[in-house]
Amino acid sequence: MMLIPTHHFRDIERKPAYLRPEERIPPPYPGPAGAMWFIRDGCGIACAIATWFLVLYAEFVVLFVMLIPSRDYVYSIINGILFNLLAFLALASHCRAMLTDPGAVPKGNATKEFIESLQLKPGQVVYKCPKCCSIKPDRAHHCSVCKRCIRKMDHHCPWVNNCVGENNQKYFVLFTMYIALISLHALIMVGFHFLHCFEEDWTNLLQAYGLPRKAAADAQLSLLAKQQPLKVSPAECSYFSPPTTVILLILLCFEGLLFLIFTSVMFGTQVHSICTDETGIEQLKKEERRWAKKTKWMNMKAVFGHPFSLGWASPFATPDHGKADPSQYVV
């Protein structure tokens, strides 16, 4: 610990460069709100690409296996619009969560000028991160992947290749919500597809591909009908063969069930963290609460924006977090 006439300054080396006036540099100017942000992490990029691939795979199966071949055009149009809208919002939320600065503290802001600008009172303490050489605001934590201190960091999510923090938590919550909704929607459509098509169209498809069926014998089909394959019309339940269709639908069911469980749990934990105003790291470390307690509704508005509106459900509406408070650096 190093004692300074008016305040304490913790976690500082004895001879850091920023305490020598001849080598001091001003802190970098933080980028504007909503500026492009991208983490160059191989694992995170691979997970983000896999996320898009899985959503697009679900789009392919829903459209070309279930909806387009259906003869119920009203059912296809309504479900097609709903599923594509949810998928679009999910991918848009994913992009916003991935490309939004989560609340990174500027590097190298541990300068004498910056400390003096805080106008600290005697006995007050500020912390310096030895990894990124920045003054850590209260409730900020250092991310080893982003290599920055992040304000109100909840966790680093490889699926969005970014930290979930003060500025992008809304987009991450929307991403988990919309992924859970399209997963549930896809599972429901798969169930209806099996119930509707298995007895009607798939009977003809199985006969067309030469598979034995007891129903053919019961119907006393003519010898010519048994020897010649049936013509499959384009208005059947699927444009693909029964084995291919079954494999595609089973894979979609597995993907939908897995992501429905995972994203529902993540959505619930995120909403709980927002309502209690306690990040995942703070809960894990059981940190002492040093910030004012607010109502659950106020905590929700602090993340999604004020006042309540349809913009809460939109990944294109940027919530207003207000101006930065200089006292956030003081403990």
Coordinates of C-alpha atoms in Angstrom, one line a residue:
M1 CA 0.0 0.0 0.0
M2 CA 1.2 3.5 -0.8
L3 CA 0.1 6.5 1.2
I4 CA -0.8 9.7 -0.6
P5 CA -1.4 12.9 1.3
T6 CA -5.2 13.0 0.8
H7 CA -6.2 9.4 0.1
H8 CA -5.1 5.8 -0.2
F9 CA -4.2 4.2 -3.5
R10 CA -4.1 0.5 -3.4
D11 CA -2.5 -2.2 -5.6
I12 CA 0.1 0.1 -7.0
E13 CA 3.8 -0.8 -7.5
R14 CA 6.4 1.4 -5.9
K15 CA 7.8 2.9 -9.1
P16 CA 5.1 2.8 -11.8
A17 CA 5.7 4.8 -14.9
Y18 CA 2.4 6.8 -14.5
L19 CA 3.7 8.4 -11.3
R20 CA 6.7 9.9 -13.1
P21 CA 5.6 13.3 -14.5
E22 CA 8.0 13.1 -17.5
E23 CA 6.5 9.8 -18.6
R24 CA 2.8 10.4 -17.9
I25 CA 0.3 10.2 -20.7
P26 CA -3.4 11.2 -20.5
P27 CA -5.9 8.4 -20.3
P28 CA -7.3 7.4 -23.7
Y29 CA -10.6 9.0 -24.6
P30 CA -13.3 6.3 -24.4
G31 CA -15.1 5.5 -27.6
P32 CA -18.7 6.7 -28.1
A33 CA -21.6 4.7 -26.9
G34 CA -22.4 1.9 -29.3
A35 CA -19.0 1.9 -31.0
M36 CA -17.9 -1.3 -32.7
W37 CA -16.3 -3.8 -30.3
F38 CA -14.9 -7.2 -31.2
I39 CA -12.9 -9.7 -29.2
R40 CA -10.3 -11.6 -31.2
D41 CA -10.6 -14.9 -29.4
G42 CA -10.5 -18.2 -31.4
C43 CA -12.7 -20.2 -29.1
G44 CA -15.3 -17.3 -28.9
I45 CA -15.3 -16.8 -32.6
A46 CA -15.9 -20.5 -33.2
C47 CA -18.7 -20.6 -30.7
A48 CA -20.3 -17.5 -32.3
I49 CA -20.1 -19.1 -35.7
A50 CA -21.6 -22.4 -34.3
T51 CA -24.5 -20.4 -32.9
W52 CA -25.3 -18.9 -36.2
F53 CA -25.0 -22.3 -37.9
L54 CA -27.4 -23.9 -35.5
V55 CA -30.0 -21.2 -35.9
L56 CA -29.7 -21.4 -39.7
Y57 CA -30.0 -25.2 -39.6
A58 CA -33.2 -24.8 -37.6
E59 CA -34.4 -22.3 -40.3
F60 CA -33.6 -24.8 -43.0
V61 CA -35.5 -27.7 -41.4
V62 CA -38.5 -25.6 -40.4
L63 CA -38.9 -24.1 -43.8
F64 CA -37.9 -26.8 -46.3
V65 CA -38.9 -29.9 -44.3
M66 CA -42.1 -28.8 -42.5
L67 CA -43.6 -25.5 -43.7
I68 CA -43.1 -25.2 -47.4
P69 CA -44.2 -28.8 -48.3
S70 CA -47.3 -28.4 -46.1
R71 CA -50.7 -28.2 -47.8
D72 CA -52.1 -25.9 -45.1
Y73 CA -50.9 -22.6 -46.4
V74 CA -52.4 -20.6 -43.5
Y75 CA -50.5 -22.7 -41.0
S76 CA -47.3 -22.4 -43.0
I77 CA -47.5 -18.6 -43.4
I78 CA -48.3 -17.9 -39.8
N79 CA -45.7 -20.2 -38.3
G80 CA -43.1 -19.1 -41.0
I81 CA -43.5 -15.4 -40.2
L82 CA -43.4 -16.1 -36.4
F83 CA -40.4 -18.4 -36.5
N84 CA -38.4 -16.1 -38.8
L85 CA -39.2 -13.0 -36.8
L86 CA -38.0 -14.7 -33.6
A87 CA -34.9 -16.0 -35.3
F88 CA -34.1 -12.6 -36.7
L89 CA -34.5 -11.0 -33.3
A90 CA -32.3 -13.7 -31.8
L91 CA -29.5 -13.2 -34.3
A92 CA -29.8 -9.4 -34.0
S93 CA -29.5 -9.7 -30.2
H94 CA -26.5 -11.9 -30.6
C95 CA -24.8 -9.4 -32.8
R96 CA -25.5 -6.5 -30.4
A97 CA -24.3 -8.6 -27.4
M98 CA -21.1 -9.5 -29.3
L99 CA -20.3 -6.2 -30.9
T100 CA -21.2 -3.8 -28.0
D101 CA -18.6 -2.6 -25.6
P102 CA -19.8 -4.4 -22.3
G103 CA -18.4 -1.5 -20.2
A104 CA -14.7 -1.7 -20.6
V105 CA -12.6 0.7 -18.4
P106 CA -10.1 2.7 -20.5
K107 CA -6.6 1.3 -20.3
G108 CA -3.9 3.4 -18.7
N109 CA -6.2 5.8 -16.9
A110 CA -4.2 5.4 -13.7
T111 CA -2.6 8.8 -14.1
K112 CA -2.1 11.5 -11.6
E113 CA -4.4 13.9 -13.5
F114 CA -7.2 11.4 -13.5
I115 CA -6.8 10.6 -9.8
E116 CA -6.9 14.3 -9.0
S117 CA -10.0 14.8 -11.2
L118 CA -11.8 12.4 -8.9
Q119 CA -11.5 15.0 -6.0
L120 CA -11.0 12.3 -3.4
K121 CA -11.6 13.0 0.2
P122 CA -9.2 12.0 3.0
G123 CA -9.5 8.3 3.8
Q124 CA -11.1 7.4 0.4
V125 CA -9.6 4.5 -1.5
V126 CA -9.2 3.8 -5.3
Y127 CA -8.0 0.6 -6.8
K128 CA -5.7 0.0 -9.7
C129 CA -5.8 -3.2 -11.8
P130 CA -2.2 -4.4 -12.3
K131 CA -3.1 -6.3 -15.4
C132 CA -4.5 -3.5 -17.6
C133 CA -3.1 -0.5 -15.6
S134 CA -6.4 1.2 -15.1
I135 CA -8.3 2.6 -12.1
K136 CA -11.1 0.1 -11.4
P137 CA -14.5 1.4 -10.7
D138 CA -16.6 -0.1 -8.0
R139 CA -18.1 -3.5 -9.0
A140 CA -15.7 -3.8 -12.0
H141 CA -13.7 -7.0 -12.6
H142 CA -10.9 -7.9 -14.9
C143 CA -11.6 -10.4 -17.8
S144 CA -8.6 -12.5 -18.8
V145 CA -10.2 -13.1 -22.3
C146 CA -11.1 -9.5 -23.1
K147 CA -7.9 -8.3 -21.2
R148 CA -9.9 -5.3 -19.8
C149 CA -11.7 -4.4 -16.6
I150 CA -15.4 -4.6 -17.2
R151 CA -18.0 -2.6 -15.2
K152 CA -20.6 -4.8 -13.5
M153 CA -19.1 -7.8 -15.3
D154 CA -21.5 -10.8 -14.9
H155 CA -19.4 -13.4 -16.8
H156 CA -17.6 -14.0 -20.1
C157 CA -19.8 -15.9 -22.5
P158 CA -18.0 -17.7 -25.4
W159 CA -21.3 -18.1 -27.3
V160 CA -21.4 -14.3 -27.8
N161 CA -17.6 -14.0 -27.8
N162 CA -17.8 -11.2 -25.3
C163 CA -18.3 -10.3 -21.6
V164 CA -21.7 -9.7 -20.3
G165 CA -21.5 -6.4 -18.5
E166 CA -23.2 -3.1 -17.8
N167 CA -23.7 -2.0 -21.5
N168 CA -24.7 -5.3 -23.2
Q169 CA -26.6 -7.2 -20.5
K170 CA -29.9 -6.3 -22.1
Y171 CA -28.9 -7.8 -25.5
F172 CA -27.6 -11.0 -23.8
V173 CA -30.9 -11.4 -22.0
L174 CA -32.9 -10.9 -25.2
F175 CA -30.6 -13.3 -27.0
T176 CA -31.3 -16.1 -24.4
M177 CA -35.1 -15.3 -24.5
Y178 CA -35.5 -15.4 -28.3
I179 CA -33.3 -18.6 -28.6
A180 CA -35.5 -20.2 -26.0
L181 CA -38.7 -19.1 -27.8
I182 CA -37.6 -20.4 -31.3
S183 CA -36.4 -23.7 -29.7
L184 CA -39.9 -24.1 -28.1
H185 CA -41.6 -23.1 -31.3
A186 CA -39.5 -25.6 -33.3
L187 CA -40.3 -28.4 -30.9
I188 CA -44.0 -27.7 -31.1
M189 CA -44.0 -27.7 -34.9
V190 CA -42.0 -31.0 -35.0
G191 CA -44.6 -32.6 -32.8
F192 CA -47.5 -31.4 -35.0
H193 CA -45.6 -32.5 -38.1
F194 CA -45.3 -36.0 -36.9
L195 CA -48.9 -36.2 -35.8
H196 CA -50.2 -34.7 -39.0
C197 CA -48.1 -36.4 -41.6
F198 CA -47.1 -39.8 -40.2
E199 CA -50.4 -41.5 -41.0
E200 CA -51.3 -39.7 -44.2
D201 CA -48.4 -38.7 -46.4
W202 CA -45.7 -40.9 -44.9
T203 CA -47.7 -44.1 -45.7
N204 CA -47.5 -43.2 -49.4
L205 CA -43.9 -42.2 -49.1
L206 CA -42.9 -45.5 -47.5
Q207 CA -44.7 -47.4 -50.3
A208 CA -43.0 -45.2 -52.9
Y209 CA -39.6 -46.2 -51.6
G210 CA -40.4 -49.9 -51.6
L211 CA -40.6 -50.4 -47.8
P212 CA -43.0 -53.2 -46.7
R213 CA -46.1 -52.2 -44.9
K214 CA -48.9 -54.2 -43.4
A215 CA -51.4 -51.6 -44.5
A216 CA -50.6 -52.4 -48.1
A217 CA -51.7 -56.0 -47.7
D218 CA -54.8 -55.0 -45.7
A219 CA -55.9 -52.7 -48.5
Q220 CA -55.5 -55.6 -51.0
L221 CA -53.6 -53.5 -53.5
S222 CA -53.3 -54.9 -57.0
L223 CA -50.2 -56.6 -58.1
L224 CA -49.4 -53.8 -60.5
A225 CA -49.7 -51.3 -57.7
K226 CA -47.4 -53.3 -55.6
Q227 CA -44.8 -53.7 -58.3
Q228 CA -44.7 -50.1 -59.5
P229 CA -43.6 -47.4 -57.1
L230 CA -46.1 -44.7 -56.4
K231 CA -45.4 -41.2 -57.6
V232 CA -44.7 -38.7 -54.9
S233 CA -46.4 -35.4 -55.5
P234 CA -44.6 -32.2 -54.4
A235 CA -47.5 -31.5 -52.0
E236 CA -46.3 -34.2 -49.6
C237 CA -45.3 -33.5 -46.0
S238 CA -41.6 -33.5 -47.0
Y239 CA -39.5 -33.1 -50.1
F240 CA -37.0 -35.5 -48.7
S241 CA -37.0 -39.3 -48.2
P242 CA -38.5 -40.6 -45.0
P243 CA -35.1 -41.6 -43.5
T244 CA -33.6 -38.2 -44.3
T245 CA -36.6 -36.4 -43.0
V246 CA -36.5 -38.4 -39.7
I247 CA -32.8 -37.7 -39.2
L248 CA -33.3 -34.0 -39.9
L249 CA -36.2 -33.8 -37.5
I250 CA -34.5 -35.8 -34.7
L251 CA -31.4 -33.5 -34.9
L252 CA -33.7 -30.5 -34.7
C253 CA -35.5 -32.0 -31.7
F254 CA -32.2 -32.6 -30.0
E255 CA -30.9 -29.1 -30.8
G256 CA -34.2 -27.5 -29.7
L257 CA -34.5 -29.4 -26.4
L258 CA -30.8 -28.7 -25.5
F259 CA -31.0 -25.0 -26.3
L260 CA -34.4 -24.6 -24.7
I261 CA -33.1 -25.9 -21.4
F262 CA -29.8 -24.1 -21.5
T263 CA -31.1 -20.7 -22.6
S264 CA -34.1 -20.9 -20.2
V265 CA -31.8 -21.4 -17.3
M266 CA -29.5 -18.6 -18.5
F267 CA -32.5 -16.3 -19.0
G268 CA -33.8 -17.0 -15.5
T269 CA -30.4 -16.5 -13.8
Q270 CA -29.9 -13.2 -15.7
V271 CA -33.3 -11.9 -14.7
H272 CA -32.6 -12.9 -11.1
S273 CA -29.2 -11.1 -11.1
I274 CA -30.8 -8.0 -12.5
C275 CA -33.7 -8.0 -10.0
T276 CA -31.3 -8.5 -7.0
D277 CA -28.7 -6.1 -8.5
E278 CA -25.9 -8.6 -8.0
T279 CA -23.8 -10.0 -10.8
G280 CA -22.8 -13.6 -11.3
I281 CA -19.2 -12.9 -10.1
E282 CA -20.4 -11.0 -7.1
Q283 CA -22.7 -13.9 -6.2
L284 CA -19.9 -16.4 -6.7
K285 CA -17.4 -14.5 -4.7
K286 CA -20.0 -13.5 -2.1
E287 CA -18.8 -9.9 -2.2
E288 CA -19.9 -7.5 0.4
R289 CA -22.7 -5.2 -0.8
R290 CA -21.4 -1.7 -0.9
W291 CA -24.0 -0.1 -3.3
A292 CA -27.5 1.2 -2.6
K293 CA -30.3 -1.2 -2.7
K294 CA -33.1 -0.5 -5.2
T295 CA -36.4 -2.0 -6.1
K296 CA -36.6 -4.8 -8.6
W297 CA -38.4 -2.6 -11.0
M298 CA -35.8 0.1 -10.8
N299 CA -33.1 -2.5 -11.4
M300 CA -34.9 -3.7 -14.5
K301 CA -35.2 -0.2 -15.8
A302 CA -31.5 0.4 -15.1
V303 CA -30.7 -2.5 -17.6
F304 CA -33.4 -2.2 -20.2
G305 CA -33.9 1.6 -20.1
H306 CA -36.4 4.1 -18.8
P307 CA -39.3 4.2 -19.1
F308 CA -40.9 0.9 -19.8
S309 CA -41.7 0.5 -23.6
L310 CA -41.7 -2.0 -26.4
G311 CA -38.0 -1.0 -26.8
W312 CA -37.3 -3.4 -23.9
A313 CA -37.9 -6.3 -26.3
S314 CA -36.0 -4.8 -29.2
P315 CA -32.2 -5.4 -29.7
F316 CA -32.1 -2.2 -31.8
A317 CA -33.1 0.1 -28.9
T318 CA -30.1 1.2 -26.9
P319 CA -30.9 1.7 -23.2
D320 CA -30.0 4.9 -21.5
H321 CA -27.6 4.2 -18.6
G322 CA -27.1 7.9 -17.8
K323 CA -23.9 9.7 -17.4
A324 CA -20.8 8.2 -15.8
D325 CA -20.5 9.0 -12.1
P326 CA -17.0 9.9 -11.0
S327 CA -17.7 8.4 -7.5
Q328 CA -17.9 5.0 -9.1
Y329 CA -14.1 4.8 -8.8
V330 CA -14.1 5.5 -5.1
V331 CA -14.6 2.9 -2.3

